[in-house]
Short mmCIF file of C-alpha atoms in Angstrom, two decimals:
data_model
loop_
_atom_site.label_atom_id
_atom_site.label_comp_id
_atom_site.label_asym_id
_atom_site.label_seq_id
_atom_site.Cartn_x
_atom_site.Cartn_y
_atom_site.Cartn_z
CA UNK A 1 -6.69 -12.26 -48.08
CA UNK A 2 -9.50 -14.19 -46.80
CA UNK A 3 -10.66 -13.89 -50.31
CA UNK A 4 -7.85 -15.46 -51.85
CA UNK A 5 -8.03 -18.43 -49.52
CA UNK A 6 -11.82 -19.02 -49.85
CA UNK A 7 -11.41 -18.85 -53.33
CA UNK A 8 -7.77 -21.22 -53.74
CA UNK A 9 -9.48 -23.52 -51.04
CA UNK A 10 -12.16 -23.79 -54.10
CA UNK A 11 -10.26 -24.29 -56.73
CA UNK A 12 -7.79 -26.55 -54.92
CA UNK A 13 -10.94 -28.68 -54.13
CA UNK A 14 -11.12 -29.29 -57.67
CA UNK A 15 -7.93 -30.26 -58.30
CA UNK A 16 -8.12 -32.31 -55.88
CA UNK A 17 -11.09 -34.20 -57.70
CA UNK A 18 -8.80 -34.38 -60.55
CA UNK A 19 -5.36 -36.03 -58.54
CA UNK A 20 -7.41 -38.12 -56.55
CA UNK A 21 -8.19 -40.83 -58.88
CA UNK A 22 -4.67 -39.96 -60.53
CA UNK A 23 -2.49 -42.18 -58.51
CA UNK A 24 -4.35 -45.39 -59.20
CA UNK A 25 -6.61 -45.03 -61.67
CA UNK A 26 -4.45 -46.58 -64.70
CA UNK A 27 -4.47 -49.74 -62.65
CA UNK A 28 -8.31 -50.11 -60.92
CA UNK A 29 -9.65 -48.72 -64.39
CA UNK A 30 -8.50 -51.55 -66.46
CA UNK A 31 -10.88 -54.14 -63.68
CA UNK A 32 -13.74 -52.49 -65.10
CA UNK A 33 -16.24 -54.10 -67.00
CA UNK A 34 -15.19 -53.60 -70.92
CA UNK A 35 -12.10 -51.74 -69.94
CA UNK A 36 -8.75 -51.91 -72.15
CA UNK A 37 -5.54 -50.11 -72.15
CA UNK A 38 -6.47 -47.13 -74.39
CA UNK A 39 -10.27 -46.79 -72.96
CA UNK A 40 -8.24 -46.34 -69.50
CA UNK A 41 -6.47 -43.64 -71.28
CA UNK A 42 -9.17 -42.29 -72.49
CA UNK A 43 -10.37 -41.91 -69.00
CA UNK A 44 -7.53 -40.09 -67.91
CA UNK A 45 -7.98 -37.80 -70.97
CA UNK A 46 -11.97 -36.70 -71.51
CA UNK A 47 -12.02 -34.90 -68.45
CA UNK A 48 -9.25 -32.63 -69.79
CA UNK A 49 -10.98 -32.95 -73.23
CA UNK A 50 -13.99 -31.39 -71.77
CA UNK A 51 -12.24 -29.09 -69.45
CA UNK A 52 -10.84 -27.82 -72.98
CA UNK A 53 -14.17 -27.74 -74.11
CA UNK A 54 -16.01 -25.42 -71.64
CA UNK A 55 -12.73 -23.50 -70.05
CA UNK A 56 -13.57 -20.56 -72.50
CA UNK A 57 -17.24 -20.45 -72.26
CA UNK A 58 -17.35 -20.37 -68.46
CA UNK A 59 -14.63 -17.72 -68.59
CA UNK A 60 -16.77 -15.63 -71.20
CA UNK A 61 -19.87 -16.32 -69.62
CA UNK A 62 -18.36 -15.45 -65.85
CA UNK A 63 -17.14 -11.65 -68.02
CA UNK A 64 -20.79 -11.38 -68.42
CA UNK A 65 -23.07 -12.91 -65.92
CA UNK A 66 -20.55 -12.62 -62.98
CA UNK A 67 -17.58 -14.76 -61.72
CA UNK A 68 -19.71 -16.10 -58.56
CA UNK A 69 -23.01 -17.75 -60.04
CA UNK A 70 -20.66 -19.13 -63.03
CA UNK A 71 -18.26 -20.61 -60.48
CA UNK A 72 -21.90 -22.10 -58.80
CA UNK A 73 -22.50 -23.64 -61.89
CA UNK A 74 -19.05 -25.46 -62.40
CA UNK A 75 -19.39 -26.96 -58.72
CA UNK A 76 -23.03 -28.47 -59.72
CA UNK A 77 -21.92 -30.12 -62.86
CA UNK A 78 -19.01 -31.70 -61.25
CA UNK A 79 -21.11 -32.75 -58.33
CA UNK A 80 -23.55 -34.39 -60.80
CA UNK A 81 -20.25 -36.09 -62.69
CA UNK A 82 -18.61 -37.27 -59.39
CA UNK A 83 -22.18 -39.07 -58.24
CA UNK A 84 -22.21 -41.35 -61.83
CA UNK A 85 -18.25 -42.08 -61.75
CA UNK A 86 -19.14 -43.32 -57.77
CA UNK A 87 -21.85 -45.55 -59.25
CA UNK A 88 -19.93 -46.79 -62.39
CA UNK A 89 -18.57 -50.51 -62.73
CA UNK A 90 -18.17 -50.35 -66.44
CA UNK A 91 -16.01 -48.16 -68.78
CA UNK A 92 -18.61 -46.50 -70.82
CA UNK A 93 -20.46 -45.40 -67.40
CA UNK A 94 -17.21 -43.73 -66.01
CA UNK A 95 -16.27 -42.23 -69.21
CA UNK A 96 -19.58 -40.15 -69.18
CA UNK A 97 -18.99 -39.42 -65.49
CA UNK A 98 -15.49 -37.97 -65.92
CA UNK A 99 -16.58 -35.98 -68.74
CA UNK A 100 -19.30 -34.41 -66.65
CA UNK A 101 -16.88 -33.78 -64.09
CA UNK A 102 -14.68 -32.12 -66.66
CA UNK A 103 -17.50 -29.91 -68.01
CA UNK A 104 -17.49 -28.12 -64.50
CA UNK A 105 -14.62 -25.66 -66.27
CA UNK A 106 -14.33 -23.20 -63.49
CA UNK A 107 -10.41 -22.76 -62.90
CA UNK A 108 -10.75 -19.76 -65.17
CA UNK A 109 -13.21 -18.16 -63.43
CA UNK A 110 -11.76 -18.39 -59.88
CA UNK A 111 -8.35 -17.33 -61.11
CA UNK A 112 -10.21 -14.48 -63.00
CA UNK A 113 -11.51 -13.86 -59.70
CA UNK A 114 -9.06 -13.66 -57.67
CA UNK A 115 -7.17 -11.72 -60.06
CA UNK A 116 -10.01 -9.11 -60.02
CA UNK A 117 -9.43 -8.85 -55.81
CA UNK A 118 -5.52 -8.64 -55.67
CA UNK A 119 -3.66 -6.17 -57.58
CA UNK A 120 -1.15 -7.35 -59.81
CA UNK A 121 2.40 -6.17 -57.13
CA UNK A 122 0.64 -8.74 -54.47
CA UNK A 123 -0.86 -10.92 -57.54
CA UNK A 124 1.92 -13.30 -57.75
CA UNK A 125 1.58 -13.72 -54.11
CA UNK A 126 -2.01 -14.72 -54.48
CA UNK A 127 -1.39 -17.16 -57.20
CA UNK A 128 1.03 -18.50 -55.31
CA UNK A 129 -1.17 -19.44 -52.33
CA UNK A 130 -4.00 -20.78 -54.84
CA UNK A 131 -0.72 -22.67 -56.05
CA UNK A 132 -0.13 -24.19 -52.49
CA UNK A 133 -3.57 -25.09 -52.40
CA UNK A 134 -3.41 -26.67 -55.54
CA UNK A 135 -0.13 -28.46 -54.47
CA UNK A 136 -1.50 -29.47 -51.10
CA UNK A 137 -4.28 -30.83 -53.11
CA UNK A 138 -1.77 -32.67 -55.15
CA UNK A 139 0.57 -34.06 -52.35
CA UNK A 140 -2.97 -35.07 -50.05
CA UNK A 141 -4.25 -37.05 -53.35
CA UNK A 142 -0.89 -38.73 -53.61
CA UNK A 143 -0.95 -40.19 -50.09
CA UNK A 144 -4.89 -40.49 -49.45
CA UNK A 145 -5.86 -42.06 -53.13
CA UNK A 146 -3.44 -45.14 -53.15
CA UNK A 147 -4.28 -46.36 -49.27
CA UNK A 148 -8.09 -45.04 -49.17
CA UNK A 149 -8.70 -47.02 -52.62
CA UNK A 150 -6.96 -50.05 -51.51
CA UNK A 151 -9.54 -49.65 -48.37
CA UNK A 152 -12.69 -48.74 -49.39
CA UNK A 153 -12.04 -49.13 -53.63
CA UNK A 154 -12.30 -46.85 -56.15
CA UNK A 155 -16.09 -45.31 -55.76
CA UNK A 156 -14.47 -43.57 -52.22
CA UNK A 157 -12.45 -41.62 -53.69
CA UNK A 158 -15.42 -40.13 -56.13
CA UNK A 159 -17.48 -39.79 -52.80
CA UNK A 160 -14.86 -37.77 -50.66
CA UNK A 161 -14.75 -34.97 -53.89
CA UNK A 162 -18.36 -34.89 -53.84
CA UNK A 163 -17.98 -33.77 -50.08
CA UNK A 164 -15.68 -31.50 -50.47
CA UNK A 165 -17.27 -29.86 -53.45
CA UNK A 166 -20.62 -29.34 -51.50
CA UNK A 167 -18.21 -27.27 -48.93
CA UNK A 168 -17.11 -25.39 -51.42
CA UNK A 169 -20.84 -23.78 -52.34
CA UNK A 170 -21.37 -23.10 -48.76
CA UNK A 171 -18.08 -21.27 -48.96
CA UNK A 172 -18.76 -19.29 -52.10
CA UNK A 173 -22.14 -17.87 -50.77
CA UNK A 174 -20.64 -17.23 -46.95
CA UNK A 175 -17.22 -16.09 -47.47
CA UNK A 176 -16.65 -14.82 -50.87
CA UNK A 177 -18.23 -11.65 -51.56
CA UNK A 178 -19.27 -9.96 -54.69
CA UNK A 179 -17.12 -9.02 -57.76
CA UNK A 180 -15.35 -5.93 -57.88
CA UNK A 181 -16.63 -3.02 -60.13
CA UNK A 182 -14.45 -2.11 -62.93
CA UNK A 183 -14.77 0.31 -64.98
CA UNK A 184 -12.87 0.62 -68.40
CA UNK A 185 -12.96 1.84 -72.38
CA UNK A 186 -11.01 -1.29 -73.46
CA UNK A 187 -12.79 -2.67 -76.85
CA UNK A 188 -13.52 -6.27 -77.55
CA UNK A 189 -10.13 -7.85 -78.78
CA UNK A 190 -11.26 -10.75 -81.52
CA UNK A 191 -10.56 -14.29 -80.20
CA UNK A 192 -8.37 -15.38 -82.83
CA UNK A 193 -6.07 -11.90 -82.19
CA UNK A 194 -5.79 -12.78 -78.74
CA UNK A 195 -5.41 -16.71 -79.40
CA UNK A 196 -2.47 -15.29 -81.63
CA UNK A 197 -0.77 -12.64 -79.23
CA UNK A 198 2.67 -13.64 -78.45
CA UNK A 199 3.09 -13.59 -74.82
CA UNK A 200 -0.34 -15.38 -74.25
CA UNK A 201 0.72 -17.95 -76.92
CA UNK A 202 3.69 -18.97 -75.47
CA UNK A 203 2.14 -19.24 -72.15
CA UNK A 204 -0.93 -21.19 -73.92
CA UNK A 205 1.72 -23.69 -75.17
CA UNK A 206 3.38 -24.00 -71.90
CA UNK A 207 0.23 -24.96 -69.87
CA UNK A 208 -0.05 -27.42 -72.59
CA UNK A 209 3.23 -28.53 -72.64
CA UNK A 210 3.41 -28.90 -68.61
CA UNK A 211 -0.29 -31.02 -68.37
CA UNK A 212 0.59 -33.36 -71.30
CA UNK A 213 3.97 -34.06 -69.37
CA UNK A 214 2.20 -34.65 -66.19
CA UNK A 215 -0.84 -36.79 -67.35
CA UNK A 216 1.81 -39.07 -69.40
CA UNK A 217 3.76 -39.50 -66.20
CA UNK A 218 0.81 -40.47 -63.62
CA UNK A 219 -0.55 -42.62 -66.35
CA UNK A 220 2.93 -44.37 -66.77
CA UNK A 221 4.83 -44.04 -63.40
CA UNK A 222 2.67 -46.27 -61.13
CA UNK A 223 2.74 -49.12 -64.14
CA UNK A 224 6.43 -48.93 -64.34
CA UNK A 225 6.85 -49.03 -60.68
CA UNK A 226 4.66 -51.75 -59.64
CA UNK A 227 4.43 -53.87 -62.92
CA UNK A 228 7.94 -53.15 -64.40
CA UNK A 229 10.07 -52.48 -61.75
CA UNK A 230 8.26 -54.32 -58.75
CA UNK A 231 7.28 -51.70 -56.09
CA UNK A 232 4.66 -52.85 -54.15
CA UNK A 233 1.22 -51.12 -54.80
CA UNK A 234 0.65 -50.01 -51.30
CA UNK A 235 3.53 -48.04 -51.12
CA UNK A 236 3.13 -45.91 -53.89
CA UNK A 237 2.08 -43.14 -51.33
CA UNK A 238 6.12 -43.35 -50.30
CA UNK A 239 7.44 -42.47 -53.29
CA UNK A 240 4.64 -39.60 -54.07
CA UNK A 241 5.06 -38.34 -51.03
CA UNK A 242 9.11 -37.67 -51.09
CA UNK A 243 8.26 -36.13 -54.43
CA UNK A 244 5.64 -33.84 -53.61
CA UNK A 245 7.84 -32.57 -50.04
CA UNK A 246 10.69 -31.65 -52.15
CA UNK A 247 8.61 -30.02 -54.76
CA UNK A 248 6.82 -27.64 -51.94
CA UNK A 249 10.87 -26.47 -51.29
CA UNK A 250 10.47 -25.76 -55.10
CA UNK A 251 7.11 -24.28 -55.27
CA UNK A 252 7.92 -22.22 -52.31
CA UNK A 253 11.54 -20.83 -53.95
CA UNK A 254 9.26 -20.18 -57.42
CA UNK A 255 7.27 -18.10 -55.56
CA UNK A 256 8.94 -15.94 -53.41
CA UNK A 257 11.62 -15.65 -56.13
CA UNK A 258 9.17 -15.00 -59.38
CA UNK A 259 7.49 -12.08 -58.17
CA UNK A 260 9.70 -10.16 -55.81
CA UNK A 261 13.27 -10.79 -57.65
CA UNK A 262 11.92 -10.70 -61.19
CA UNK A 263 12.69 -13.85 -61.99
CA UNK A 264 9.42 -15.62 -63.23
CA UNK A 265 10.53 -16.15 -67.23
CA UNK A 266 13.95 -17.67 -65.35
CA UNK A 267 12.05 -19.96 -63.08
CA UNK A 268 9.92 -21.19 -66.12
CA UNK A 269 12.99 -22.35 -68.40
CA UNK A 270 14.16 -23.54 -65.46
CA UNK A 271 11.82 -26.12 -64.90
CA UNK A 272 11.36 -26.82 -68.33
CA UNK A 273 14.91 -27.92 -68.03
CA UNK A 274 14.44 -30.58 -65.41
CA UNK A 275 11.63 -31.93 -67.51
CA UNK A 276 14.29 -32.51 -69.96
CA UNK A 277 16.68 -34.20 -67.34
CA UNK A 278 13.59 -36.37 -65.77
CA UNK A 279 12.64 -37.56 -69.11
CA UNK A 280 16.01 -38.60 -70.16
CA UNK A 281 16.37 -40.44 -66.96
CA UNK A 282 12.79 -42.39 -67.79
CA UNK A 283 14.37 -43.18 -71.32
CA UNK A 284 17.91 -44.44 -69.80
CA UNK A 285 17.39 -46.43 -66.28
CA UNK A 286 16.24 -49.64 -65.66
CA UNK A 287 16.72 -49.84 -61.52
CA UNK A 288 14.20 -48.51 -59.22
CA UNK A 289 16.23 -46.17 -57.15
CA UNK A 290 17.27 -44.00 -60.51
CA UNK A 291 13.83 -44.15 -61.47
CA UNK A 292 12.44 -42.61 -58.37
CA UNK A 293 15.09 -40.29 -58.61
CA UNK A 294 13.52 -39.47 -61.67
CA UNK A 295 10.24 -39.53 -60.63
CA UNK A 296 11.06 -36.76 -57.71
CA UNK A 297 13.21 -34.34 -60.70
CA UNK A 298 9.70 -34.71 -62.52
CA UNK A 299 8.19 -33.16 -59.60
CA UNK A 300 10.34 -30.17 -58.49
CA UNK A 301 9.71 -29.14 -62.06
CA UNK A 302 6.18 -29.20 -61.92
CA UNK A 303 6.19 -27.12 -58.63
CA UNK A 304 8.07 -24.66 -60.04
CA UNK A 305 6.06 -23.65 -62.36
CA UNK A 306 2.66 -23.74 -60.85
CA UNK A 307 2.49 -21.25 -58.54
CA UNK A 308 3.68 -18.98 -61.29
CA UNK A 309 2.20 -20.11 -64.81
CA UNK A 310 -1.20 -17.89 -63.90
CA UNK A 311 0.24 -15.20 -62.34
CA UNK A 312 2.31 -14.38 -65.55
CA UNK A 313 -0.80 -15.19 -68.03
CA UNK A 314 -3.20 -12.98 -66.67
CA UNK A 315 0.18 -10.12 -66.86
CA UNK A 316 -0.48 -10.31 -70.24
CA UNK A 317 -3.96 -9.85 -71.10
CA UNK A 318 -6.27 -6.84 -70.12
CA UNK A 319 -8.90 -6.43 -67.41
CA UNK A 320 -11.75 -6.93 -69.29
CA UNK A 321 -10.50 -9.65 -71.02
CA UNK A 322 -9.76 -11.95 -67.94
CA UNK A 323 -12.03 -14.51 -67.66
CA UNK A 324 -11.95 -15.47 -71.65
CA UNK A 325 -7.98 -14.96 -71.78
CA UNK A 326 -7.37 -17.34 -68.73
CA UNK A 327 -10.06 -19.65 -70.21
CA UNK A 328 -7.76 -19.85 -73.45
CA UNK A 329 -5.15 -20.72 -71.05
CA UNK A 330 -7.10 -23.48 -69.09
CA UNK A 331 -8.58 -24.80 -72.17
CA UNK A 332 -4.56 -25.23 -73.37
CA UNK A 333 -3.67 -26.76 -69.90
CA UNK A 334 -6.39 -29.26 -70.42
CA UNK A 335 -6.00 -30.18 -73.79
CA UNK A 336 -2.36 -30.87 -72.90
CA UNK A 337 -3.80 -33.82 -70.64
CA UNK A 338 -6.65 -35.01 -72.94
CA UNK A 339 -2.98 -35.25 -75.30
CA UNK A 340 -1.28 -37.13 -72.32
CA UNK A 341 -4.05 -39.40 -71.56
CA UNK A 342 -4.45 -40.43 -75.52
CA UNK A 343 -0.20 -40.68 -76.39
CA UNK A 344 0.49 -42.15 -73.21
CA UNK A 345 -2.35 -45.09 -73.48
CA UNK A 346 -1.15 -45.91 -77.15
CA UNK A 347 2.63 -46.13 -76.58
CA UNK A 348 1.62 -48.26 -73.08
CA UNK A 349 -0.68 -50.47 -75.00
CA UNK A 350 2.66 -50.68 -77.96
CA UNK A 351 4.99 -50.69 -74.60
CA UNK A 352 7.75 -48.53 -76.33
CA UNK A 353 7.39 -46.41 -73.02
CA UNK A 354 10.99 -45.83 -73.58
CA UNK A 355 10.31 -44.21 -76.79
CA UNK A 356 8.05 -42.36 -75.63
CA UNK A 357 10.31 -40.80 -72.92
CA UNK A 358 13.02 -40.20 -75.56
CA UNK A 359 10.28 -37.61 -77.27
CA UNK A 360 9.28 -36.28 -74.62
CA UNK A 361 12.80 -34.92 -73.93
CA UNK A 362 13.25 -33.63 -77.41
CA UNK A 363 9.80 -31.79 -77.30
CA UNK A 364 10.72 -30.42 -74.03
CA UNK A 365 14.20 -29.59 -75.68
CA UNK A 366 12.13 -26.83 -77.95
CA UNK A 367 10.06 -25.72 -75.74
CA UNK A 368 12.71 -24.79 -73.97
CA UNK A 369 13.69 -22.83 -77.06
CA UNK A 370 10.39 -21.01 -77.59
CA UNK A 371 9.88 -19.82 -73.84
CA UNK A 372 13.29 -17.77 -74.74
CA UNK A 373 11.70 -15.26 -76.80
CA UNK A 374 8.58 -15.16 -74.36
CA UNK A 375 8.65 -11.25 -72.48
CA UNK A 376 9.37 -11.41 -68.49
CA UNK A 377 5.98 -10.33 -67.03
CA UNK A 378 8.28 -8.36 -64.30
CA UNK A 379 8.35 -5.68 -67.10
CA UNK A 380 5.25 -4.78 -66.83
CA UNK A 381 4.50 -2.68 -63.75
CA UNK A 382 1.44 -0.53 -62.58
CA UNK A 383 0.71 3.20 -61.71
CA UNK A 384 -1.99 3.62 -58.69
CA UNK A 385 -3.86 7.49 -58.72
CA UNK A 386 -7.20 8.19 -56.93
CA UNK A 387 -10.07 6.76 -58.48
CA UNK A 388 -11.48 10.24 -59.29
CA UNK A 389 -8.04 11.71 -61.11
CA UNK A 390 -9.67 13.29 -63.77
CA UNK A 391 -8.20 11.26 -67.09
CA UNK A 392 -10.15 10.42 -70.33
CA UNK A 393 -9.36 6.41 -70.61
CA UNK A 394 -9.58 6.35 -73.92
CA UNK A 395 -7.04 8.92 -75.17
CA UNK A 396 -5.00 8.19 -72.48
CA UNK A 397 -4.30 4.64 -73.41
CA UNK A 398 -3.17 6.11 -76.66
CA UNK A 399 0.13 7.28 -74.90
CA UNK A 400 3.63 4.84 -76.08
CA UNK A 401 3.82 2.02 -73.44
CA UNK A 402 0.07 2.08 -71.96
CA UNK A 403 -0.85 -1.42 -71.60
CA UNK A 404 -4.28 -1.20 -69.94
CA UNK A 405 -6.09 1.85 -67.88
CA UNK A 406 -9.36 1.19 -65.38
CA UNK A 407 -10.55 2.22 -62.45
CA UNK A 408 -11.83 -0.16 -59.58
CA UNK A 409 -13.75 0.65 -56.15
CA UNK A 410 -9.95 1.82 -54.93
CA UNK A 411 -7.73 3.53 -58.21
CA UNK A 412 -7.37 4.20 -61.41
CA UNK A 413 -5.11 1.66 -62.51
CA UNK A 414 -2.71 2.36 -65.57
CA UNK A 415 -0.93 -0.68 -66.70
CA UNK A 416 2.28 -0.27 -68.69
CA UNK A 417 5.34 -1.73 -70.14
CA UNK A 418 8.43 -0.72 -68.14
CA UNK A 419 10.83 -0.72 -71.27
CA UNK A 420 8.73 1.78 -73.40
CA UNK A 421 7.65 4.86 -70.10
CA UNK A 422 7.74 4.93 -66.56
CA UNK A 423 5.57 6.45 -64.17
CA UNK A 424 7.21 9.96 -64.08
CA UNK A 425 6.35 9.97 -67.40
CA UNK A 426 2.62 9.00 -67.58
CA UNK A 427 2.48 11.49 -64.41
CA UNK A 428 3.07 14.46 -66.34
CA UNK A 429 1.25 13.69 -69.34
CA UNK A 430 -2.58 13.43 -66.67
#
């Protein structure tokens, strides 16, 4: 366990990097020199456009170097990124910041990681703590970025990650310890195969789907709020902060309930319907107190899904294929935002926000429609034997309903699909 939180306090950290500018961003961006309304989306965008970028090399390269001195790598860059951003007073200069900060793509890695620790019964659990993290990452940015900026400006807020990221190397290389050994047969799968398995895809286009929906709604929300509606800067924090309480209730339902009920393909249409409803609500209302209400619908459906969405990805790929898999998976996330950043700055610059929202809800609407044919990860379930059970991997994967077979430090681990064998089954057949 001490593991997973070592490893979720890491990765939260650099989320929180990400959310901390968030809040406020849109609105001290556009008071740098050069600065216009779709360079400021831009902004919000080329750190996900990078974290596209690198999210599958990192992954590959932690598969072959090791997850550790890959994750060390990731921290440095985005040190290195968070240093010029802090310097910046022009556009151009924070641009190339936030896309060295972006090329830091180690979200794969660490999930990879952690995946590699935790078996996948107590896997959900695990996500869902590096999904807390993330969260509390998310609800901390919400209240600290809007008052700590209004303080000490925008450079602080570039200055506090850069902290936080240098305790994050000291823990890597004092409490995280080595990668586990794992042993398997499993050939190379082909990137485009995997980009094109079914299960993964859906998942791929759901991380996009979810990041797009969330970058467009930080980059308009605040605008809307202060400039449209006329809530008063310095109490953004308020109305993030309702949000992000009620969305813990969600997060905290999604993850007991995913995992130990079976119902993590029900919590994801789920949420994918209040996108639907919060989006409609953007398009419709024109008073402040139905907008918030929209605002805080927006954010109990982003909580339920995240500490979910990476549990149920790295279900579907095999051991050996980790680190790239849930680097395909990042890289969608991200792209999703780099798409947020861009769509949102052009319909904010055309002010059809309205139209936008209307879209939004429609795209959501078939999304929606797509997750339905997407397998329920609670299907597939694992068999545990002594690591020394005498099995040939190879033929034995050959048997109907064999997902995956390994062995680790503790068990040979065969992986298989609930609907096609059971473990009686693969028992007699060793």
């Amino acid at each position: 366990m001490r593991n997973v939180l070592s490893l979720s306090f890491i990765i939260g950290t650099r989320f929180f990097g990400l959310f901390i500018v968030l809040p406020v961003l849109s609105l001290y961006a556009l008071e740098l020199q050069g600065a216009n309304d779709f360079l400021v989306g831009l902004l919000l965008g080329v750190y996900a456009l990078m974290q596209m970028i690198f999210q599958v090399p990192f992954g590959a390269l932690s598969d072959t170097i090791g997850r550790k001195k890959t994750l060390l790598l990731g921290l440095i860059i985005f040190i290195i990124g968070s240093l010029i951003c802090s310097f910046a007073d022009d556009i151009y200069t924070m641009l190339l910041g936030r896309a060295l900060q972006g090329s830091g793509a180690i979200g794969a890695v660490a999930t990879a990681m952690i995946s590699d620790f935790i078996n996948e019964e107590n896997r959900s659990k695990a996500m869902a703590i590096m999904g807390s993290f993330i969260a509390l990452s998310f609800a901390a940015s919400m209240v600290i970025s809007p008052v700590m900026s209004a303080h000490f400006g925008l450079s602080s807020l570039f200055d506090l990650s850069i902290a936080l990221t240098a305790l994050c190397i000291l823990l890597l290389y004092t409490l995280v310890p080595q990668e586990t050994c794992i042993s398997h047969q499993n050939t190379k799968t082909p990137f485009l195969k995997l980009l094109k398995e079914k299960n993964l895809a859906l998942m791929n286009f759901t991380n996009c789907m979810q990041k797009m929906l969330m970058n467009i709604a930080f980059l308009s929300i605040p605008i809307i709020l202060v400039k449209h509606l006329g809530f008063s800067n310095d109490k953004l924090w308020l109305v993030y902060t309702v949000s992000m309480i009620l969305g813990f209730i969600a997060m905290a339902c999604a993850g007991a309930l995913g995992e130990k009920k079976g119902l993590a393909k029900q919590i994801l249409l789920l949420g994918v319907v209040f996108f639907i409803f919060s989006y409609l609500l953007f398009a419709l209302v024109n008073t402040l107190s139905l907008f918030i209400i929209a605002v805080v619908i927006f954010f109990v459906a982003f909580n339920l899904h995240e500490p979910i969405m990476q549990s149920c990805a790295s279900k579907f790929c095999k051991v050996n294929e980790k680190g790239k898999a849930l680097g395909i998976f990042n890289a969608f996330g991200y792209f999703g935002s780099f798409l947020g950043g861009i769509i949102g700055g052009v319909f904010l610059h055309f002010n059809e926000l309205e139209v936008l929202a209307f879209i939004l809800a429609f795209l959501a609407f078939l999304w929606l429609c797509m997750l339905c044919f997407l397998k329920n990860p609670s299907e597939f379930q694992n068999l545990y034997l002594a690591p020394d059970t005498p099995v040939h991997l190879t033929e034995f994967s050959q048997n109907v309903g064999v997902i995956d077979i390994y062995k680790n430090s503790k068990n040979l681990v065969i992986k298989f699909d609930s609907k096609q064998t059971n473990k009686e089954i693969l028992q007699s057949k060793l």
